[in-house]
Structure formats: structure tokens, C-alpha cells
C-alpha atoms as one frame of an Amber mdcrd trajectory, in Angstrom:
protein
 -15.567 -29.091  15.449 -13.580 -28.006  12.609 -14.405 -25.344   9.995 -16.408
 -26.680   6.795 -14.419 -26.147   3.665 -13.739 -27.630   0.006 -10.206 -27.772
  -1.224  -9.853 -26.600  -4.855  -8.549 -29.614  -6.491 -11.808 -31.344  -4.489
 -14.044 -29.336  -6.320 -14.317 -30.337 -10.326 -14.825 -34.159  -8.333 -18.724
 -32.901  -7.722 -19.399 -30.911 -11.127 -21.511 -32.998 -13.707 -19.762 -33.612
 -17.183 -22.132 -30.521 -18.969 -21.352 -28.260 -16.635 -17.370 -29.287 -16.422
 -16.523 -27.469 -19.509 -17.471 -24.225 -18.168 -15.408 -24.082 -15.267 -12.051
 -23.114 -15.022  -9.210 -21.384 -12.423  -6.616 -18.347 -12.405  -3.598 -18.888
 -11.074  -1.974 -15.859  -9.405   1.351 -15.357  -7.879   1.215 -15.353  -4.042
   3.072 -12.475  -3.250   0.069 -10.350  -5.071  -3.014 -12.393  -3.112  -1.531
 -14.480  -0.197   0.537 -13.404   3.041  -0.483 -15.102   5.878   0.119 -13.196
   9.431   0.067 -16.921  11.336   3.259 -17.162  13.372   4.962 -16.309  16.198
   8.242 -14.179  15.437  10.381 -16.327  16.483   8.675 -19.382  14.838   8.928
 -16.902  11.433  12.807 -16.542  12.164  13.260 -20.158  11.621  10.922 -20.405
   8.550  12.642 -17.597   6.831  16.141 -18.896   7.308  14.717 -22.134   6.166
  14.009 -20.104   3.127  10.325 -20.353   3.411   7.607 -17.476   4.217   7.741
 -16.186   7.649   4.027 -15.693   7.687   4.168 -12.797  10.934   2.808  -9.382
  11.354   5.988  -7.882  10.381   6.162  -9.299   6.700   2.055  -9.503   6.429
   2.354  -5.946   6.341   4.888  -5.358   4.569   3.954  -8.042   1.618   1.051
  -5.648   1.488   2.512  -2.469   0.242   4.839  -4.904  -2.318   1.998  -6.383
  -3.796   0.498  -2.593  -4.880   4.315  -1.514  -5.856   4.162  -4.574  -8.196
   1.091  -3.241  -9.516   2.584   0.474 -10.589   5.992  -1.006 -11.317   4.258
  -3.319 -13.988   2.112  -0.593 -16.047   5.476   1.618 -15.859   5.597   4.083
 -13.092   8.986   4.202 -11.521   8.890   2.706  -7.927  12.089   2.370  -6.256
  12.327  -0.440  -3.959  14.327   0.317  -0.403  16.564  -2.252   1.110  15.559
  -4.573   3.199  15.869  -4.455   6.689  15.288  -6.229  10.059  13.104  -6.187
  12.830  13.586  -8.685  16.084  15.569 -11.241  13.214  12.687 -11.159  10.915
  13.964  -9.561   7.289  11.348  -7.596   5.385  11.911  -4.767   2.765  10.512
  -1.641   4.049   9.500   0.612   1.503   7.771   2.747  -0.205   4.519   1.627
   1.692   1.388   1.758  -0.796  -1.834   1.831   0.285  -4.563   1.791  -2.202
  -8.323   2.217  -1.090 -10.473  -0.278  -3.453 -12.473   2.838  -4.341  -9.646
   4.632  -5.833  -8.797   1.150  -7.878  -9.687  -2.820  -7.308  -7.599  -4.862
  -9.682  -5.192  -4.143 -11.316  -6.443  -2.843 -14.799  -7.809  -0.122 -13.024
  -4.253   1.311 -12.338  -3.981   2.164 -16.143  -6.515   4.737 -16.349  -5.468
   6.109 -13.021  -2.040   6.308 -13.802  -2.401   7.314 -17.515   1.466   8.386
 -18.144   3.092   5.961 -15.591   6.652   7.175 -16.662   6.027  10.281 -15.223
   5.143   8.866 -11.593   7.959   8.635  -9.154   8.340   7.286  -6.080  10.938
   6.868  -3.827  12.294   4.292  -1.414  11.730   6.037   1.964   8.079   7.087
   0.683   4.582   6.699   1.972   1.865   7.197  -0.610  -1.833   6.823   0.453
  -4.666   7.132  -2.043  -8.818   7.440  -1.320 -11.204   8.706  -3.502 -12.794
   7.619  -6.879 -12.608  10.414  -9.052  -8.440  10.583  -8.502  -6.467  10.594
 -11.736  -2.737  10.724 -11.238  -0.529  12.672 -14.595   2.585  13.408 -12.724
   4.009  13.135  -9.368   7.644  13.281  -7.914   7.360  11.599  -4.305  10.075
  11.199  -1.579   8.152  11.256   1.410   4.656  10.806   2.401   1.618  12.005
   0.458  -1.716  11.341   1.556  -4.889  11.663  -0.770  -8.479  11.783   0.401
 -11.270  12.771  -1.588 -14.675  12.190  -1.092 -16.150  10.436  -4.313 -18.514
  13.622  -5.887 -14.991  15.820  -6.148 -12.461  15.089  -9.359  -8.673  15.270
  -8.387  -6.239  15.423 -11.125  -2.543  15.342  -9.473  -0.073  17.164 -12.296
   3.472  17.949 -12.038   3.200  17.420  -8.162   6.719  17.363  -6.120   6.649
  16.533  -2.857   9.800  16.006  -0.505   9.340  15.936   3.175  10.717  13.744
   5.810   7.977  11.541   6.117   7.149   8.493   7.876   9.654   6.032   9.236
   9.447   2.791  11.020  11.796   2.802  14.682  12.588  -1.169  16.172  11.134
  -1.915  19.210  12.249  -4.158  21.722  10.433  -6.991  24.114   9.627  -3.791
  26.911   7.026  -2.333  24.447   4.126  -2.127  25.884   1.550  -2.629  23.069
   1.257  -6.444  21.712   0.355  -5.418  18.442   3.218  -3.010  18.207   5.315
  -5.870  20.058   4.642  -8.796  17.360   4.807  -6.062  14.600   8.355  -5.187
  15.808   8.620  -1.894  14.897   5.896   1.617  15.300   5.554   4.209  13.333
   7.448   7.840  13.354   5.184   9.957  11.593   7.338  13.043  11.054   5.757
  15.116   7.704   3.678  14.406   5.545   1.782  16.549   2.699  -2.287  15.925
   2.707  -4.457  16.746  -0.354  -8.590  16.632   1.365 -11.582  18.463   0.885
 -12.625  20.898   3.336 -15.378  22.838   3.513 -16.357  23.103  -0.066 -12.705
  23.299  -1.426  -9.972  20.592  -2.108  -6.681  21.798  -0.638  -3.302  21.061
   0.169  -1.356  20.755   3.332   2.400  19.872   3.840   4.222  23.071   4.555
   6.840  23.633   6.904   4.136  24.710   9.520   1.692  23.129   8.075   0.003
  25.663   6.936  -3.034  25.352   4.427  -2.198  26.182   0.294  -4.505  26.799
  -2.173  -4.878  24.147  -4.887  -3.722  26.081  -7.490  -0.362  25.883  -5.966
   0.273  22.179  -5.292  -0.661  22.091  -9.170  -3.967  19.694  -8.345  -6.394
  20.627 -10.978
């Protein structure tokens, strides 16, 4: 049997006149709300030469961490975007991956307040930035690498003239002998070489990212 649904331009068809005024839509650019990971690779070869979304793992993930750089590139924070690249003929562009964890912000006038001087938030192409916590206020950060945050919500985290360079995370092509399907479709793994960690633990919120990775004290990654 198939799945029981109502297309949108179905719906104002079974509203009553009264209640038609009230009801209207948004309209929303796919690349911030719609990526489909439907296809076979090679099926999203042909699709993207045809000009048309691929719609595979490869650029579901990768349309991901665009649609948060969109979000900081449009209230001002300087997000450099990498060139693209290509994994088993599909084209995506790589970088920086954003993750954003709907505690830390939900839509996208929440960035404002986390992000309160935007021009002073950089990011670069090869980066990896990772954010958790609710209480996380971002001032000033200089980013070429990978910089995980995770707070647990009772702790505030102000980041403030924050630098980190490391060599960070990097994705390596994989070919049809990998071993894991997911990895397989995906076309590429993960290299996870250095990366800098701000986390609570024990009753303290700390840094790690040193050469050896060795624990700092917060005073001296500047979190306040």
C-alpha cells in the first residue's frame, strides 16, 4: 500500500472560506531545508551532469554543512568556502563542515545573538567547527582547523579572541574495495588528524588541542 500523504497545493482545496484567510506558506530555498540522499552514485553522476541535484550520500552531507555556512555567512561572519572536489565522479564542495546542535541554535535568528560581532568570526576552508551546548556565545574566533565545543547546558561559554590552527580533519577517496557500505556510497572516510576540544570535566570547562594533547586551563584558550 502506499504511504498516506497531502500535497501542499492539495491542501487550501479542503479549508472552508473563514478559515482560508488565515492560512498561508513560506517559501524557503532548498539548499537551506531539502537534500535528498535517494540515489545510487552512479545514478547521481548522470543527474549532476544533467545539471540537476545528485541527491547521494556524498552531497546529502555535504549540502548539510553549506546550509549552516549560509547561515553565518549571511549575519556577517567570514566563512571561506573550499573548492569543490570529487569523489567516485560525484562533485561536492568540501568545506568548512558546520555542525550546529539545535540546542546551541534552531533557526536562524538565533545565530545573531550567538554570534554577536560576526566580523570577528573566521573560518577557514579546510576547517571543521562543531558546536553543543546552550549557554555558548561566540565574540571572536580565528579557525583553520577543527574545533569542537561541548558544553553541558547549566555551564556559560563565552569564546573571545580564540585562534586555533591545527591540521584537522580531512576527507581521503575511497575506492569500490572498501569494506564499509556506508563509507562505500559516501565515497570518501574521514582522517581525523587534530583537533582542539573545549568540554567540561569534572567541575571545570577546559581546553584540549596541544601538540600532545595535553589539557590547558581555560584561562589560556581565552574562554571566559
Amino acid at each position: 500500500p502506499t504511504r498516506l500523504e497531502c500535497m501542499m497545493q492539495d491542501f487550501p482545496t479542503v479549508i472552508s472560506a473563514e478559515k482560508s484567510e488565515r492560512v498561508g506558506f513560506t517559501s524557503i530555498a532548498a539548499e537551506m531545508c531539502f537534500s535528498p540522499v535517494k540515489n545510487a552514485t552512479a545514478d547521481g553522476v548522470v543527474l549532476q551532469g544533467k545539471g540537476t541535484a545528485a541527491g547521494t550520500a556524498a552531497t546529502g552531507e555535504a549540502d548539510h554543512y553549506q546550509a549552516y555556512r549560509k547561515i553565518l555567512q549571511s549575519i556577517g561572519c567570514q566563512v571561506e568556502e573550499a573548492e569543490p572536489e570529487t569523489y567516485k565522479g560525484i562533485s561536492v564542495i568540501p568545506g568548512p563542515q558546520v555542525v550546529v546542535y539545535p540546542e546551541f541554535a534552531s533557526c536562524p535568528g538565533e545565530y545573531k545573538a550567538k554570534f554577536p560581532t560576526p566580523e570577528k568570526v573566521k573560518i577557514s576552508p579546510k576547517s571543521t567547527l562543531i558546536i553543543r551546548g546552550p549557554n555558548v556565545t561566540i565574540n571572536s574566533l580565528d579557525l583553520d582547523g577543527t574545533l569542537i565545543i561541548d558544553v553541558p547546558a547549566h555551564l556559560e561559554v563565552s569564546i573571545e579572541d580564540l585562534e586555533i590552527k591545527n591540521d584537522g580533519w580531512h576527507k581521503i577517496a575511497v575506492d569500490d574495495d572498501e569494506a564499509k557500505e556506508i563509507i562505500k556510497m559516501r565515497g570518501y572516510k574521514m582522517e581525523r588528524k587534530k583537533q582542539a576540544v573545549i568540554k567540561k570535566q569534572r567541575d571545570v570547562v577546559k581546553a584540549a588541542g596541544g601538540a600532545d594533547g595535553e589539557w590547558w586551563d581555560v584561562s589560556d584558550c581565552a574562554i571566559l
